[in-house]
Short mmCIF file of C-alpha atoms and ligand atoms in Angstrom, two decimals:
data_model
loop_
_atom_site.label_atom_id
_atom_site.label_comp_id
_atom_site.label_asym_id
_atom_site.label_seq_id
_atom_site.Cartn_x
_atom_site.Cartn_y
_atom_site.Cartn_z
CA UNK A 1 -31.61 41.04 -50.18
CA UNK A 2 -28.99 38.45 -49.74
CA UNK A 3 -30.24 34.83 -49.55
CA UNK A 4 -29.49 33.14 -46.17
CA UNK A 5 -27.07 30.51 -46.17
CA UNK A 6 -29.35 27.97 -44.00
CA UNK A 7 -32.71 28.87 -45.56
CA UNK A 8 -34.92 25.95 -43.86
CA UNK A 9 -36.25 26.18 -40.44
CA UNK A 10 -33.56 24.87 -38.16
CA UNK A 11 -34.94 21.60 -36.72
CA UNK A 12 -33.27 18.37 -36.32
CA UNK A 13 -35.79 16.72 -38.45
CA UNK A 14 -35.67 19.13 -41.56
CA UNK A 15 -31.73 19.14 -41.51
CA UNK A 16 -31.48 15.70 -41.12
CA UNK A 17 -33.89 14.96 -43.99
CA UNK A 18 -31.96 17.12 -46.23
CA UNK A 19 -28.57 15.94 -45.46
CA UNK A 20 -29.51 12.19 -46.21
CA UNK A 21 -30.92 13.54 -49.58
CA UNK A 22 -27.38 13.97 -50.71
CA UNK A 23 -24.74 13.85 -48.28
CA UNK A 24 -22.60 10.55 -47.87
CA UNK A 25 -20.98 10.43 -44.44
CA UNK A 26 -17.74 8.82 -43.52
CA UNK A 27 -17.33 5.53 -41.43
CA UNK A 28 -20.94 5.11 -41.82
CA UNK A 29 -23.26 2.44 -43.39
CA UNK A 30 -25.75 5.11 -44.51
CA UNK A 31 -28.70 2.40 -44.24
CA UNK A 32 -28.14 2.83 -40.41
CA UNK A 33 -30.01 6.20 -40.59
CA UNK A 34 -33.27 4.68 -41.31
CA UNK A 35 -33.37 3.90 -37.86
CA UNK A 36 -30.63 6.07 -36.03
CA UNK A 37 -31.51 9.93 -36.41
CA UNK A 38 -28.69 11.84 -38.02
CA UNK A 39 -27.93 14.72 -35.60
CA UNK A 40 -27.52 18.16 -37.32
CA UNK A 41 -25.08 20.33 -34.84
CA UNK A 42 -25.73 23.92 -34.91
CA UNK A 43 -23.39 25.38 -32.55
CA UNK A 44 -20.46 24.40 -30.29
CA UNK A 45 -19.23 25.87 -26.95
CA UNK A 46 -16.50 24.63 -24.80
CA UNK A 47 -16.87 20.82 -24.57
CA UNK A 48 -20.45 20.93 -25.63
CA UNK A 49 -22.43 20.52 -29.01
CA UNK A 50 -25.67 21.76 -29.51
CA UNK A 51 -28.12 20.26 -31.95
CA UNK A 52 -30.78 21.96 -33.66
CA UNK A 53 -33.56 20.98 -31.46
CA UNK A 54 -31.80 22.97 -28.57
CA UNK A 55 -30.48 19.38 -27.12
CA UNK A 56 -26.83 19.26 -26.00
CA UNK A 57 -24.07 16.45 -26.07
CA UNK A 58 -20.69 16.65 -24.08
CA UNK A 59 -18.24 15.76 -26.73
CA UNK A 60 -16.50 13.10 -25.08
CA UNK A 61 -14.35 12.00 -28.05
CA UNK A 62 -13.18 15.61 -29.02
CA UNK A 63 -14.92 15.05 -32.46
CA UNK A 64 -12.82 12.32 -33.67
CA UNK A 65 -9.84 13.15 -31.49
CA UNK A 66 -9.16 16.91 -32.68
CA UNK A 67 -10.57 19.12 -30.47
CA UNK A 68 -8.15 20.18 -27.71
CA UNK A 69 -9.58 23.15 -26.02
CA UNK A 70 -13.38 23.25 -26.91
CA UNK A 71 -15.31 24.25 -29.58
CA UNK A 72 -15.46 28.08 -30.60
CA UNK A 73 -12.42 28.85 -28.54
CA UNK A 74 -12.27 32.84 -28.34
CA UNK A 75 -8.70 32.84 -28.92
CA UNK A 76 -8.32 30.17 -31.75
CA UNK A 77 -11.55 31.85 -33.39
CA UNK A 78 -9.69 35.44 -32.84
CA UNK A 79 -6.49 34.37 -34.71
CA UNK A 80 -8.81 32.76 -37.66
CA UNK A 81 -10.74 36.05 -38.16
CA UNK A 82 -7.63 38.12 -38.17
CA UNK A 83 -5.93 35.75 -40.60
CA UNK A 84 -8.70 35.49 -42.96
CA UNK A 85 -8.91 39.18 -43.34
CA UNK A 86 -5.39 39.39 -44.07
CA UNK A 87 -4.43 36.35 -46.06
CA UNK A 88 -6.42 33.09 -46.71
CA UNK A 89 -4.16 31.05 -48.93
CA UNK A 90 -0.95 31.17 -51.04
CA UNK A 91 0.53 28.59 -53.35
CA UNK A 92 3.36 27.15 -50.93
CA UNK A 93 6.15 26.26 -53.66
CA UNK A 94 8.19 29.33 -54.21
CA UNK A 95 5.92 31.52 -51.96
CA UNK A 96 5.87 31.28 -48.14
CA UNK A 97 4.20 33.37 -45.20
CA UNK A 98 4.99 34.09 -41.74
CA UNK A 99 2.30 31.63 -39.97
CA UNK A 100 4.07 28.73 -41.91
CA UNK A 101 7.61 29.94 -40.97
CA UNK A 102 6.65 30.50 -37.18
CA UNK A 103 4.75 27.41 -36.94
CA UNK A 104 7.74 25.46 -38.36
CA UNK A 105 9.94 27.18 -35.67
CA UNK A 106 7.63 26.21 -32.88
CA UNK A 107 7.23 22.84 -33.93
CA UNK A 108 10.69 22.14 -34.06
CA UNK A 109 11.31 23.82 -30.61
CA UNK A 110 8.72 21.54 -28.98
CA UNK A 111 9.41 18.17 -30.55
CA UNK A 112 12.12 15.97 -29.47
CA UNK A 113 15.62 17.27 -30.42
CA UNK A 114 17.07 16.51 -33.75
CA UNK A 115 13.70 17.24 -35.93
CA UNK A 116 14.45 20.40 -37.65
CA UNK A 117 12.70 20.14 -40.77
CA UNK A 118 8.85 20.42 -41.52
CA UNK A 119 6.90 19.44 -44.22
CA UNK A 120 3.31 20.41 -44.36
CA UNK A 121 0.42 18.46 -45.46
CA UNK A 122 -3.29 18.64 -44.89
CA UNK A 123 -4.62 15.89 -43.21
CA UNK A 124 -3.24 12.97 -40.82
CA UNK A 125 -3.20 10.41 -43.79
CA UNK A 126 -1.48 12.70 -46.15
CA UNK A 127 1.06 13.15 -43.42
CA UNK A 128 1.66 9.35 -43.38
CA UNK A 129 1.80 9.00 -47.29
CA UNK A 130 4.82 11.88 -46.85
CA UNK A 131 6.61 9.92 -44.44
CA UNK A 132 6.32 6.74 -46.21
CA UNK A 133 7.46 8.14 -49.65
CA UNK A 134 10.09 10.52 -48.07
CA UNK A 135 11.65 7.46 -46.17
CA UNK A 136 11.68 5.30 -49.41
CA UNK A 137 13.05 8.34 -51.30
CA UNK A 138 15.85 8.92 -48.80
CA UNK A 139 17.10 5.20 -49.25
CA UNK A 140 16.82 5.82 -53.01
CA UNK A 141 18.91 9.01 -52.77
CA UNK A 142 21.50 7.46 -50.51
CA UNK A 143 21.96 4.41 -52.86
CA UNK A 144 19.93 1.90 -51.12
CA UNK A 145 16.93 1.69 -53.78
CA UNK A 146 16.35 -1.82 -52.76
CA UNK A 147 14.64 -0.56 -49.38
CA UNK A 148 11.07 -0.48 -50.60
CA UNK A 149 9.02 -2.22 -47.93
CA UNK A 150 7.38 -1.01 -44.43
CA UNK A 151 6.98 -2.88 -41.37
CA UNK A 152 3.80 -2.04 -39.43
CA UNK A 153 2.40 -3.51 -36.21
CA UNK A 154 -0.89 -5.82 -35.82
CA UNK A 155 -3.77 -3.89 -35.38
CA UNK A 156 -2.23 -0.67 -36.26
CA UNK A 157 -3.91 2.20 -37.93
CA UNK A 158 -2.49 5.25 -39.81
CA UNK A 159 -5.25 6.52 -42.26
CA UNK A 160 -7.34 5.59 -45.03
CA UNK A 161 -5.63 6.52 -48.31
CA UNK A 162 -4.05 3.87 -50.12
CA UNK A 163 -0.19 4.13 -48.70
CA UNK A 164 -1.75 4.93 -45.21
CA UNK A 165 -4.36 2.14 -45.54
CA UNK A 166 -1.55 -0.19 -46.50
CA UNK A 167 0.30 0.18 -43.25
CA UNK A 168 -2.84 -0.27 -41.15
CA UNK A 169 -4.16 -3.63 -39.93
CA UNK A 170 -7.62 -3.05 -38.64
CA UNK A 171 -9.58 -5.52 -40.65
CA UNK A 172 -12.68 -3.19 -40.86
CA UNK A 173 -10.71 -0.45 -42.94
CA UNK A 174 -8.30 -2.74 -44.67
CA UNK A 175 -10.04 -5.81 -45.57
CA UNK A 176 -12.33 -4.71 -48.60
CA UNK A 177 -9.30 -2.69 -50.18
CA UNK A 178 -6.75 -5.47 -49.87
CA UNK A 179 -6.20 -6.02 -53.48
CA UNK A 180 -5.35 -2.39 -53.95
CA UNK A 181 -2.30 -2.08 -51.29
CA UNK A 182 1.07 -2.32 -50.75
CA UNK A 183 2.52 -5.46 -49.03
CA UNK A 184 3.97 -4.35 -45.58
CA UNK A 185 5.32 -6.81 -43.03
CA UNK A 186 3.36 -6.92 -39.93
CA UNK A 187 5.00 -7.25 -36.49
CA UNK A 188 3.54 -8.32 -33.36
CA UNK A 189 1.75 -5.58 -31.24
CA UNK A 190 3.07 -4.60 -28.06
CA UNK A 191 -0.55 -4.42 -26.83
CA UNK A 192 -0.75 -5.02 -23.19
CA UNK A 193 -4.12 -6.53 -23.40
CA UNK A 194 -2.61 -9.54 -25.50
CA UNK A 195 -0.26 -10.29 -22.34
CA UNK A 196 -0.05 -13.73 -21.18
CA UNK A 197 -1.59 -14.36 -17.66
CA UNK A 198 0.42 -12.87 -14.87
CA UNK A 199 2.81 -11.01 -17.56
CA UNK A 200 3.53 -7.53 -17.00
CA UNK A 201 2.90 -4.99 -19.64
CA UNK A 202 6.55 -4.34 -20.05
CA UNK A 203 7.17 -8.12 -20.58
CA UNK A 204 4.41 -7.98 -23.10
CA UNK A 205 6.24 -5.26 -24.81
CA UNK A 206 9.70 -6.69 -24.66
CA UNK A 207 8.21 -9.89 -26.21
CA UNK A 208 6.71 -7.81 -29.08
CA UNK A 209 10.23 -6.40 -29.56
CA UNK A 210 11.64 -9.96 -29.92
CA UNK A 211 9.23 -10.43 -32.96
CA UNK A 212 10.37 -7.16 -34.32
CA UNK A 213 13.84 -8.11 -33.91
CA UNK A 214 13.43 -11.30 -35.95
CA UNK A 215 11.58 -9.49 -38.74
CA UNK A 216 14.31 -6.95 -38.88
CA UNK A 217 17.03 -9.49 -38.90
CA UNK A 218 15.57 -11.12 -41.85
CA UNK A 219 14.12 -8.17 -43.84
CA UNK A 220 16.12 -4.88 -42.70
CA UNK A 221 17.87 -5.03 -46.10
CA UNK A 222 14.74 -4.46 -48.06
CA UNK A 223 12.82 -2.17 -45.21
CA UNK A 224 12.45 1.79 -45.26
CA UNK A 225 10.76 2.26 -41.89
CA UNK A 226 8.84 0.62 -39.14
CA UNK A 227 5.91 2.86 -38.49
CA UNK A 228 3.97 2.95 -35.28
CA UNK A 229 1.57 4.65 -33.11
CA UNK A 230 3.55 5.67 -30.04
CA UNK A 231 1.82 4.20 -26.64
CA UNK A 232 -1.96 3.69 -28.01
CA UNK A 233 -3.29 2.32 -31.16
CA UNK A 234 -6.28 4.40 -31.22
CA UNK A 235 -8.49 3.15 -33.77
CA UNK A 236 -7.41 -0.21 -32.93
CA UNK A 237 -9.76 -0.27 -30.14
CA UNK A 238 -7.56 2.15 -27.70
CA UNK A 239 -5.09 -0.62 -27.23
CA UNK A 240 -2.19 0.51 -25.21
CA UNK A 241 1.48 -0.55 -24.44
CA UNK A 242 4.48 -0.02 -22.24
CA UNK A 243 6.64 2.94 -23.09
CA UNK A 244 9.79 0.52 -22.91
CA UNK A 245 8.56 -0.58 -26.26
CA UNK A 246 9.61 2.76 -27.79
CA UNK A 247 13.11 2.87 -26.43
CA UNK A 248 13.56 -0.74 -27.46
CA UNK A 249 12.18 -0.09 -31.11
CA UNK A 250 14.48 3.02 -31.32
CA UNK A 251 17.65 0.71 -30.58
CA UNK A 252 16.74 -1.87 -33.13
CA UNK A 253 15.81 0.55 -35.89
CA UNK A 254 19.08 1.87 -35.33
CA UNK A 255 21.08 -1.15 -35.33
CA UNK A 256 19.36 -2.64 -38.29
CA UNK A 257 19.46 0.88 -40.21
CA UNK A 258 15.66 1.34 -40.80
CA UNK A 259 13.76 4.51 -40.00
CA UNK A 260 11.31 5.06 -37.45
CA UNK A 261 8.14 6.65 -38.15
CA UNK A 262 6.25 7.91 -35.33
CA UNK A 263 2.45 8.61 -36.00
CA UNK A 264 1.66 11.00 -33.23
CA UNK A 265 -1.45 12.13 -34.99
CA UNK A 266 -3.92 11.01 -32.60
CA UNK A 267 -1.51 10.97 -29.58
CA UNK A 268 0.32 14.15 -29.84
CA UNK A 269 -0.21 17.33 -27.90
CA UNK A 270 -0.65 16.13 -24.50
CA UNK A 271 -3.04 13.33 -25.13
CA UNK A 272 -1.12 10.75 -23.11
CA UNK A 273 0.42 12.75 -20.39
CA UNK A 274 3.46 14.40 -22.03
CA UNK A 275 3.42 16.63 -24.80
CA UNK A 276 4.28 13.97 -27.32
CA UNK A 277 3.97 10.25 -26.67
CA UNK A 278 7.61 9.41 -27.80
CA UNK A 279 8.79 11.50 -24.89
CA UNK A 280 7.81 8.52 -22.62
CA UNK A 281 10.25 6.25 -24.27
CA UNK A 282 12.77 8.93 -24.34
CA UNK A 283 12.96 8.81 -28.25
CA UNK A 284 13.50 10.71 -31.33
CA UNK A 285 11.66 9.10 -34.47
CA UNK A 286 13.15 9.87 -37.91
CA UNK A 287 9.74 11.21 -38.80
CA UNK A 288 7.04 12.40 -36.56
CA UNK A 289 3.74 12.82 -38.29
CA UNK A 290 1.23 15.45 -36.56
CA UNK A 291 -2.25 16.56 -37.50
CA UNK A 292 -5.74 16.32 -35.42
CA UNK A 293 -4.96 18.51 -32.44
CA UNK A 294 -2.32 20.70 -34.08
CA UNK A 295 -5.06 22.90 -35.21
CA UNK A 296 -7.06 22.58 -32.07
CA UNK A 297 -9.71 20.69 -34.06
CA UNK A 298 -10.34 23.77 -36.19
CA UNK A 299 -8.83 23.01 -39.65
CA UNK A 300 -7.28 20.42 -41.48
CA UNK A 301 -3.50 20.57 -41.09
CA UNK A 302 -0.63 18.20 -40.76
CA UNK A 303 3.18 18.36 -40.63
CA UNK A 304 5.80 15.65 -40.67
CA UNK A 305 9.23 16.70 -38.99
CA UNK A 306 12.07 14.87 -39.71
CA UNK A 307 16.08 15.22 -39.44
CA UNK A 308 18.57 17.66 -41.07
CA UNK A 309 20.17 14.07 -42.30
CA UNK A 310 16.99 13.24 -44.39
CA UNK A 311 16.85 16.58 -45.55
CA UNK A 312 20.38 16.77 -46.97
CA UNK A 313 19.93 13.55 -48.59
CA UNK A 314 17.19 15.61 -50.97
CA UNK A 315 19.45 18.85 -51.10
CA UNK A 316 21.15 18.85 -54.33
CA UNK A 317 21.35 20.70 -57.86
CA UNK A 318 18.18 20.81 -59.45
CA UNK A 319 19.57 18.36 -62.27
CA UNK A 320 20.17 15.68 -60.04
CA UNK A 321 16.66 14.88 -59.72
CA UNK A 322 16.53 14.39 -55.82
CA UNK A 323 13.88 16.84 -54.84
CA UNK A 324 11.16 15.49 -52.45
CA UNK A 325 7.88 15.09 -55.06
CA UNK A 326 4.77 15.61 -53.09
CA UNK A 327 2.26 18.65 -53.55
CA UNK A 328 -1.29 19.12 -52.05
CA UNK A 329 -2.90 22.38 -53.22
CA UNK A 330 -3.61 23.42 -49.66
CA UNK A 331 -0.08 22.81 -48.30
CA UNK A 332 0.85 25.07 -45.36
CA UNK A 333 -2.49 26.80 -45.62
CA UNK A 334 -2.17 30.38 -43.88
CA UNK A 335 -5.64 29.88 -41.94
CA UNK A 336 -4.59 26.33 -40.64
CA UNK A 337 -1.26 27.61 -39.65
CA UNK A 338 -2.62 30.53 -37.67
CA UNK A 339 -5.11 28.65 -35.84
CA UNK A 340 -1.93 25.96 -35.13
CA UNK A 341 -0.25 29.15 -33.80
CA UNK A 342 -3.15 30.03 -31.59
CA UNK A 343 -3.46 26.35 -30.10
CA UNK A 344 0.41 26.35 -29.14
CA UNK A 345 -0.01 29.64 -27.69
CA UNK A 346 -2.68 28.21 -25.21
CA UNK A 347 -0.14 25.45 -24.18
CA UNK A 348 2.20 28.31 -23.34
CA UNK A 349 -0.23 30.12 -21.51
CA UNK A 350 -1.91 27.85 -19.33
CA UNK A 351 -0.76 24.79 -17.16
CA UNK A 352 -2.63 22.43 -19.71
CA UNK A 353 -0.37 19.13 -18.81
CA UNK A 354 -0.76 19.83 -15.22
CA UNK A 355 -4.49 20.17 -15.72
CA UNK A 356 -4.60 17.20 -17.66
CA UNK A 357 -2.76 15.18 -15.04
CA UNK A 358 -5.46 16.11 -12.52
CA UNK A 359 -8.29 15.42 -14.86
CA UNK A 360 -6.68 12.00 -15.98
CA UNK A 361 -6.49 10.69 -12.21
CA UNK A 362 -9.86 11.88 -11.61
CA UNK A 363 -11.14 9.59 -14.87
CA UNK A 364 -8.99 6.96 -13.45
CA UNK A 365 -10.80 7.08 -10.06
CA UNK A 366 -14.12 7.50 -11.60
CA UNK A 367 -13.90 4.26 -13.85
CA UNK A 368 -12.11 2.04 -11.08
CA UNK A 369 -15.50 0.27 -10.04
CA UNK A 370 -15.79 -1.02 -13.64
CA UNK A 371 -12.69 -3.31 -13.10
CA UNK A 372 -15.40 -5.69 -11.37
CA UNK A 373 -18.09 -5.53 -13.52
CA UNK A 374 -19.01 -8.90 -15.19
CA UNK A 375 -19.14 -7.44 -18.79
CA UNK A 376 -15.87 -5.34 -18.50
CA UNK A 377 -12.57 -7.10 -19.49
CA UNK A 378 -10.19 -4.29 -19.28
CA UNK A 379 -10.25 -0.87 -18.17
CA UNK A 380 -7.01 0.74 -19.58
CA UNK A 381 -5.77 4.48 -19.72
CA UNK A 382 -2.87 6.72 -20.70
CA UNK A 383 -3.45 10.13 -19.63
CA UNK A 384 -6.47 11.64 -21.35
CA UNK A 385 -7.19 8.50 -23.09
CA UNK A 386 -9.28 5.88 -21.21
CA UNK A 387 -11.07 2.76 -22.63
CA UNK A 388 -13.26 0.07 -21.33
CA UNK A 389 -13.35 -3.36 -23.10
CA UNK A 390 -16.98 -4.75 -23.13
CA UNK A 391 -17.19 -8.36 -23.19
CA UNK A 392 -19.82 -11.21 -22.78
CA UNK A 393 -18.10 -12.54 -20.09
CA UNK A 394 -15.18 -10.88 -18.09
CA UNK A 395 -13.60 -13.96 -16.79
CA UNK A 396 -12.94 -15.80 -20.09
CA UNK A 397 -12.61 -12.53 -21.98
CA UNK A 398 -15.39 -13.93 -24.66
CA UNK A 399 -16.48 -11.15 -26.88
CA UNK A 400 -20.16 -10.18 -27.62
CA UNK A 401 -21.09 -11.24 -30.81
CA UNK A 402 -20.10 -8.35 -33.23
CA UNK A 403 -23.64 -8.25 -34.80
CA UNK A 404 -24.96 -7.40 -31.34
CA UNK A 405 -23.60 -4.02 -31.57
CA UNK A 406 -23.42 -3.32 -27.85
CA UNK A 407 -21.03 -0.36 -28.32
CA UNK A 408 -23.95 1.20 -30.70
CA UNK A 409 -26.29 0.83 -27.61
CA UNK A 410 -23.91 2.66 -25.26
CA UNK A 411 -23.43 5.43 -28.11
CA UNK A 412 -27.35 5.89 -28.09
CA UNK A 413 -27.88 5.90 -24.57
CA UNK A 414 -25.31 8.42 -24.32
CA UNK A 415 -27.05 10.63 -26.85
CA UNK A 416 -30.34 10.56 -25.01
CA UNK A 417 -28.33 11.65 -21.62
CA UNK A 418 -26.27 14.63 -22.95
CA UNK A 419 -23.03 12.67 -23.86
CA UNK A 420 -21.38 12.10 -27.02
CA UNK A 421 -19.67 8.62 -26.39
CA UNK A 422 -18.74 6.63 -29.81
CA UNK A 423 -17.48 3.19 -28.92
CA UNK A 424 -14.89 1.50 -31.32
CA UNK A 425 -16.98 -1.64 -31.61
CA UNK A 426 -17.67 -2.52 -28.15
CA UNK A 427 -14.77 -0.40 -26.74
CA UNK A 428 -16.16 2.44 -24.73
CA UNK A 429 -13.74 5.17 -24.76
CA UNK A 430 -13.14 8.69 -23.40
CA UNK A 431 -10.94 11.38 -25.00
CA UNK A 432 -12.47 14.61 -23.97
CA UNK A 433 -11.28 18.28 -24.80
CA UNK A 434 -8.81 19.16 -22.14
CA UNK A 435 -11.28 21.96 -21.05
CA UNK A 436 -14.05 19.69 -19.25
CA UNK A 437 -14.62 20.75 -15.90
CA UNK A 438 -14.69 17.97 -12.94
CA UNK A 439 -18.22 17.81 -12.96
CA UNK A 440 -18.40 17.50 -16.69
CA UNK A 441 -15.87 14.65 -16.65
CA UNK A 442 -18.02 13.08 -14.16
CA UNK A 443 -21.16 13.39 -16.07
CA UNK A 444 -19.44 11.74 -19.10
CA UNK A 445 -18.38 8.69 -16.80
CA UNK A 446 -21.61 8.37 -15.01
CA UNK A 447 -23.38 8.18 -18.55
CA UNK A 448 -21.10 5.76 -19.70
CA UNK A 449 -21.45 3.45 -16.94
CA UNK A 450 -25.28 3.49 -16.95
CA UNK A 451 -25.09 3.03 -20.71
CA UNK A 452 -22.59 -0.23 -20.41
CA UNK A 453 -25.23 -1.60 -17.89
CA UNK A 454 -28.14 -0.95 -20.21
CA UNK A 455 -26.35 -2.27 -23.37
CA UNK A 456 -24.83 -5.30 -21.54
CA UNK A 457 -28.25 -6.45 -19.88
N1 LIG B 1 -2.98 8.16 -38.16
C1 LIG B 1 -3.62 7.90 -36.83
C2 LIG B 1 -2.91 7.37 -35.69
C3 LIG B 1 -5.00 8.24 -36.81
O1 LIG B 1 -5.73 8.02 -35.64
C4 LIG B 1 -5.55 9.01 -37.95
C5 LIG B 1 -7.00 9.26 -37.78
N2 LIG B 1 -7.98 8.65 -36.90
C6 LIG B 1 -4.82 9.11 -39.11
C7 LIG B 1 -3.66 8.49 -38.82
C8 LIG B 1 -5.41 9.62 -40.39
O2 LIG B 1 -5.78 10.92 -39.95
P1 LIG B 1 -6.94 11.76 -41.00
O3 LIG B 1 -8.42 10.93 -40.80
O4 LIG B 1 -6.97 13.15 -40.66
O5 LIG B 1 -6.66 11.37 -42.65
#
């Protein structure tokens, strides 16, 4: 007789107790779980997650922004099963396989023209590491070894490995590890929330560009690249900005001979209304980092797309020592590439962006009443990302004391009412899978609005 994989009775309590004996969770003060229950999920279907006690939660944040088409999607699961029975993994140096080849072809076809080379990695942070190293190495290979620094935006987030964290500015993640990090330059964020009274988002973006221009004027000679999250600074409280910033920044990067790295890890694959957020600025970055939704939320996979020009700077006789050096064991994993291909297939087969436009319009309509809420300073949205900024006083935008943990109260209210909303501090946001129905979207918003009232009372 074989031993079952899960040997204890499946109840929330037993699984949570076993978990807390050994497992250390990300982005968590584990002590919180003395009072906040750990929730064991046993099954997913569409946008719903089901726990061991039979309760369910509408996944309003797409499981950390990865899931596009719902959990346990039949088409993606079938692709995974088929690939698992064929080839699960193979070393990706000196060897290749059709899923990786096809995926590269498809990514080149759907991303902005001029991105022709695809380097795989496994997670988002690794993609950022690859882009930073590749940019630096490009300049080194072209005789510009003095270019060693990066420019990142205030309030940016690009991941939590040391390089990616270095170009991140969100204090929660960065501050503790500051002594270990690279020393990037920080440019003002185009964040529309920071606009002066009466200033349009476009004018705020232009003002931020002026700050970037001044920084480049002084430091371009020693700068490899500017790295940005196009349109939405997601982990930085879902702060959003006007697309004109993207075109303006592209011009500046060209003028000052500095690469532009677009981190589309969170905003890529239809999140902001277009397939890629860069499209809204009409730009082609020098490096585009993709992950999260790339596999529909199934498996870790990342890709960095770049130009033929960059590729050619590394292409030379072995003895020249110019090869790019970055190798993760699971680079180009066939299972991950196959589910990515199935995910891209769904974009081809279904009117995903058109449906997202309907959902986004509905989300905007349903959130509109919150604009008059005494504890809401801002309701903002780019496509399928919407965010509500909770404050102690809306008129003066005075925040609640952070120790109040108002957002946590919304989270807890949500769990009691079949909704997974996981605010970033006091910013309640919506980033649902694209397969939510109108009614499910309404449910998410209704629960959030009631939760906000309870949390702010
Ligand atoms: N860049 C952005 C914009 C992200 O939102 C994230 C993840 N939240 C990352 C990079 C890092 O990705 P990962 O967590 O897969 O390392």
